[in-house]
C-alpha positions as a printed NumPy array, in Angstrom:
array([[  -4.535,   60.991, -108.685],
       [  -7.983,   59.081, -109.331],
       [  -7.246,   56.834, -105.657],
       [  -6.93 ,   60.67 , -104.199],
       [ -10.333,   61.971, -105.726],
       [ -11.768,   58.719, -104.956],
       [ -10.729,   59.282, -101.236],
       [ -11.755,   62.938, -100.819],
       [ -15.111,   61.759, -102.033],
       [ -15.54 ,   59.007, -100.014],
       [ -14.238,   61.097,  -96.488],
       [ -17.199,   64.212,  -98.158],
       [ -19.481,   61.326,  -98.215],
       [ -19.053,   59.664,  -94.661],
       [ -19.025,   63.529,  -93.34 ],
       [ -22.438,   64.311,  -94.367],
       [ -23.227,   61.223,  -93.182],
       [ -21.966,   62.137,  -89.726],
       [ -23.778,   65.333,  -89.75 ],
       [ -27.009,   63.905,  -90.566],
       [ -26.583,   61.634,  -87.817],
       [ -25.805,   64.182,  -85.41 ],
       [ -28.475,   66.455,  -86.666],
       [ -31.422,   63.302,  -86.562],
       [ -29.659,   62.53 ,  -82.534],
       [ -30.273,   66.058,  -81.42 ],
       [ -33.735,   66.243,  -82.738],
       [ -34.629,   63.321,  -81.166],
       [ -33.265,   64.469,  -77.462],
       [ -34.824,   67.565,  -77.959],
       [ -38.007,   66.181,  -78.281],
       [ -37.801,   63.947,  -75.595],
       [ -36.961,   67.229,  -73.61 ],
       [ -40.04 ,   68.811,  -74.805],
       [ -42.35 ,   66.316,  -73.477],
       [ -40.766,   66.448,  -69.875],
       [ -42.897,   69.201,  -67.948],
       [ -41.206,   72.435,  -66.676],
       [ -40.962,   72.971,  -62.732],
       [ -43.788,   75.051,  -62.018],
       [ -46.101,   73.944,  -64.811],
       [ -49.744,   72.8  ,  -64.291],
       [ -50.042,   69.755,  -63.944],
       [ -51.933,   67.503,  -65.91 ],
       [ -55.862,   67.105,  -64.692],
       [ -56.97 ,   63.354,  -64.21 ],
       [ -58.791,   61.621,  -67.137],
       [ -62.141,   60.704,  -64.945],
       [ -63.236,   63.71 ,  -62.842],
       [ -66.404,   62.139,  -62.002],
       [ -68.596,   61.552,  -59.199],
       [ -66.502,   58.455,  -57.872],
       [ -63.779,   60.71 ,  -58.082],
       [ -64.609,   63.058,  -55.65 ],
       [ -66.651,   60.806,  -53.321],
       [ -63.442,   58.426,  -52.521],
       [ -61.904,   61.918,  -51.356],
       [ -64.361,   63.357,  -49.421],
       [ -63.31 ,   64.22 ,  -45.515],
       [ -65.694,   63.655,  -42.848],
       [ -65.336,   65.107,  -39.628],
       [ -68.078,   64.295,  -36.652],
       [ -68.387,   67.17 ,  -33.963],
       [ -70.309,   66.785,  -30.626],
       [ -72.281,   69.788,  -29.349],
       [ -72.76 ,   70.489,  -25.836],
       [ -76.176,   72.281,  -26.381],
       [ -78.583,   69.859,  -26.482],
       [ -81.304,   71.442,  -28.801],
       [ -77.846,   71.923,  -31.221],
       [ -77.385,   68.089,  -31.126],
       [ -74.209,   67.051,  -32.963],
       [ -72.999,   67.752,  -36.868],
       [ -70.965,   65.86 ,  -39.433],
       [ -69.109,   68.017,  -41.923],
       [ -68.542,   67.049,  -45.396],
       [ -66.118,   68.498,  -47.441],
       [ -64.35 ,   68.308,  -51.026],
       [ -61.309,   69.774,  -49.627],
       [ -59.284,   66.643,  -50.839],
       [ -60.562,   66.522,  -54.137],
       [ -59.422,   68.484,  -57.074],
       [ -56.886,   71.13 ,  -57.206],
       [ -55.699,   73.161,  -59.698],
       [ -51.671,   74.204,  -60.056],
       [ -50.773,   77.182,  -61.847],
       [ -47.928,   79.413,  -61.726],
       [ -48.482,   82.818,  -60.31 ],
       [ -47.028,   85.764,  -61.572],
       [ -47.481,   89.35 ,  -60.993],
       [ -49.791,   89.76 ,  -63.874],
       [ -52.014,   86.996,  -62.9  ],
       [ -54.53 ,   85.451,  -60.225],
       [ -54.62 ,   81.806,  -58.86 ],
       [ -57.102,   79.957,  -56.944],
       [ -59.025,   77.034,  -55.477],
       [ -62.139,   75.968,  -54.597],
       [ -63.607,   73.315,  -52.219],
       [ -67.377,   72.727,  -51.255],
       [ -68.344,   71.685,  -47.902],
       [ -71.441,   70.539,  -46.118],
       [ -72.298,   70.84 ,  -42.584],
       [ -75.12 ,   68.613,  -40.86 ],
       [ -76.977,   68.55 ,  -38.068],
       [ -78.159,   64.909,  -37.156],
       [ -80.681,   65.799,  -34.821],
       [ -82.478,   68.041,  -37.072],
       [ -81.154,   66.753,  -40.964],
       [ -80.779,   70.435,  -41.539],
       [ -77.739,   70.755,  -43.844],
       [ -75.968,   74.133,  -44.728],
       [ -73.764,   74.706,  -47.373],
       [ -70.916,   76.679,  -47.788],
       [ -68.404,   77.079,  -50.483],
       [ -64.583,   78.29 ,  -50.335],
       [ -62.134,   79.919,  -52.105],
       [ -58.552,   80.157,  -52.292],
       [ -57.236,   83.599,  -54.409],
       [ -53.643,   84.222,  -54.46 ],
       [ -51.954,   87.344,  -56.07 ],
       [ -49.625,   89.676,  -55.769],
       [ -49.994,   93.746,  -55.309],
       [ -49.508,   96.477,  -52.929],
       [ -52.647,   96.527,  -51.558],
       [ -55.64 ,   94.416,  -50.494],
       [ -58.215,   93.96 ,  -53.452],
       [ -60.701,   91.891,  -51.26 ],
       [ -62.284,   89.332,  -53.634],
       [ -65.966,   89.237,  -51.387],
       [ -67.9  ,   89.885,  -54.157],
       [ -69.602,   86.635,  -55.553],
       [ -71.682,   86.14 ,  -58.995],
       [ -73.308,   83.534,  -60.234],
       [ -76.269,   81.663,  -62.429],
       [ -77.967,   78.711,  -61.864],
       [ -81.125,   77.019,  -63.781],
       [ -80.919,   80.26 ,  -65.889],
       [ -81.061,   82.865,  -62.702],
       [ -78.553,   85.452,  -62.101],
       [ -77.481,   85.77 ,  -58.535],
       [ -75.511,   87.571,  -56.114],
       [ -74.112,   87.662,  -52.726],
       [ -71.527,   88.844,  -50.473],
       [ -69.034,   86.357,  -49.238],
       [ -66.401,   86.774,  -45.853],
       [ -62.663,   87.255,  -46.001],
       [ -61.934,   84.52 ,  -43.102],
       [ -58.135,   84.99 ,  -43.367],
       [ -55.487,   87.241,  -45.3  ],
       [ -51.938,   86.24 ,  -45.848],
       [ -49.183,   88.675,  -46.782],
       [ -45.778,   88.077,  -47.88 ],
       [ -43.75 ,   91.29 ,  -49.178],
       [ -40.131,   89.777,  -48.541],
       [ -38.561,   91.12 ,  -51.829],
       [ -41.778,   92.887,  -53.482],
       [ -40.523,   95.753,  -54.034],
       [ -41.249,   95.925,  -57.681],
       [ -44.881,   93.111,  -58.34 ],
       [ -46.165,   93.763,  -54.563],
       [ -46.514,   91.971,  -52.005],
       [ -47.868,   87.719,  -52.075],
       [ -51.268,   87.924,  -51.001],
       [ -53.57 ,   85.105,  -50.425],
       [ -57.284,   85.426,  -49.197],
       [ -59.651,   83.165,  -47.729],
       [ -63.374,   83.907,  -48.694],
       [ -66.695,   81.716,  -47.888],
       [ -70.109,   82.33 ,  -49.253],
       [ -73.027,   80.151,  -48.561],
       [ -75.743,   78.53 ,  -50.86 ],
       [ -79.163,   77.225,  -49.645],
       [ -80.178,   73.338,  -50.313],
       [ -82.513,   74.484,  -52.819],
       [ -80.076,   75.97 ,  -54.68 ],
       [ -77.905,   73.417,  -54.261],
       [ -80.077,   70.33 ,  -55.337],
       [ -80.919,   72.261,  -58.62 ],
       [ -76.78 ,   72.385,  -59.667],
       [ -77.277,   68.368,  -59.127],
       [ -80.376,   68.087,  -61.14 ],
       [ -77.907,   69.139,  -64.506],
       [ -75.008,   66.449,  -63.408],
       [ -75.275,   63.379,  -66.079],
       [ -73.247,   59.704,  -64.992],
       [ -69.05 ,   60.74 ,  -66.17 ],
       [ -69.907,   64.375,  -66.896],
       [ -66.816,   66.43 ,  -66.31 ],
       [ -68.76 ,   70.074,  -66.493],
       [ -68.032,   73.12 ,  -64.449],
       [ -70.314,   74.966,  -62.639],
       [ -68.385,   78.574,  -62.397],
       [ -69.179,   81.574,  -60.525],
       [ -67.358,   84.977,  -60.028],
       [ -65.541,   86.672,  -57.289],
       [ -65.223,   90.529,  -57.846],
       [ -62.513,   92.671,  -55.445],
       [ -63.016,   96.079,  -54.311],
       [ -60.637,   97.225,  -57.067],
       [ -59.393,   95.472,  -59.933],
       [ -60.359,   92.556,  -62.127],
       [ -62.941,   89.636,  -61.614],
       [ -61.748,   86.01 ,  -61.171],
       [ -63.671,   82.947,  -62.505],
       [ -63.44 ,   80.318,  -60.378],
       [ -65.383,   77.299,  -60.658],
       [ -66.625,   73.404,  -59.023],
       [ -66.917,   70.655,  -60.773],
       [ -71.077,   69.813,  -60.703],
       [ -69.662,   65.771,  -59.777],
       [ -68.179,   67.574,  -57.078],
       [ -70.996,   68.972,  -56.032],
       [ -73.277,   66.192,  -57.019],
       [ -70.843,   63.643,  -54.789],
       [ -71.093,   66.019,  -51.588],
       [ -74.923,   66.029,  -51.915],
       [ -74.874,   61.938,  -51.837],
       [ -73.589,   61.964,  -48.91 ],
       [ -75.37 ,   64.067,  -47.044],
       [ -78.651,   62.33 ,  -48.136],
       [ -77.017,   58.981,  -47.566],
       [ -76.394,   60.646,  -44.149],
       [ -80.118,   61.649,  -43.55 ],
       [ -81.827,   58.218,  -44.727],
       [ -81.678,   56.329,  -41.521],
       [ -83.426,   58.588,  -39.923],
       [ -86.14 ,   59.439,  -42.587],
       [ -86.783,   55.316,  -42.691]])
């Protein structure tokens, strides 16, 4: 009788022990599943999104002009730089945004432009032209241009169709140069404006001011042989 107590006990004892090992193996895999990201999840943003960051990615592209008086341009751009990933849904708004600087070498004029990437999905059009923004404390405001339109309504039946639009607004050097005057050496700051549609809400979209800061660096670095 006592060596069949003694056993019950003893098998009790080396269950709970089983459990508790089970238990303590499950919590540790599901951790470890935790930490892996989902498909379609952000992705994680580089630790240094500095100047040298976005200067080792700029493109440059060199265009001849036939006009002489036109003379020929280099084009700058951050297009290879940054890029945020989100997942869209059809309660939300997605976008991206690249700087670019065109230059004419005969004259050192340089114009800048900035684009944006908005993707969405309804039935109609909402035509994010509308652009907002502040810089050394002023308020400003400006139309910008739909270059391109995408739609997609394969099976929208219910969110609307995918919808992705292409807008450019310009910015004069002036304005420019003072966005570069607030940069300081590793600063990761945003300098964010707003694009409004015809109907519906505002997006904030934004450049990082070493983005900006990097394109400006090389246009000047493009200019000084000439100025010498």
């Amino acid at each position: 009788m006592y060596n069949e107590d003694f056993n019950f006990k003893a098998e009790g004892i080396m269950g709970k022990n089983c459990l508790i090992i089970f238990y303590l193996f499950l919590a540790l895999f599901l951790q470890s599943c935790s930490s892996v990201g989902t498909p379609g999840s952000s992705t994680t943003q580089p630790a240094n999104l500095d100047k040298a960051y976005f200067k080792v990615r700029l493109t440059t592209t060199e265009k001849g002009v036939e006009k002489e008086n036109n003379g020929k341009t280099i084009i700058f751009s951050t297009i290879n730089g940054y890029k945020k990933q989100r997942l869209l849904t059809q309660y939300n708004v997605i976008g991206d945004s690249y700087i670019s600087a065109t230059v004419n070498k005969t004259t050192d004029e340089a114009t800048y432009k900035i684009d944006s990437i908005i993707k969405y999905k309804d039935h109609d059009a909402r035509l994010y032209k509308h652009i907002n923004y502040t810089v050394a404390g002023r308020q400003q405001s400006d139309d910008g241009t739909v270059v391109e339109q995408m739609v997609d309504c394969k099976g929208s039946q219910y969110s609307g169709c995918l919808r992705k639009e292409h807008i450019v607004f310009t910015m004069n050097q002036q304005t420019i140069e003072q966005i570069v005057q607030s940069y300081s050496e590793g600063s990761q700051d945003k300098w964010r404006y707003t694009l409004s549609p015809e109907t519906g809400k505002s997006y904030s979209a934004y450049l990082f001011v070493a983005e900006i800061t990097a394109l400006v660096e090389a246009v000047n670095e493009i200019k000084r042989p000439q100025d010498l």
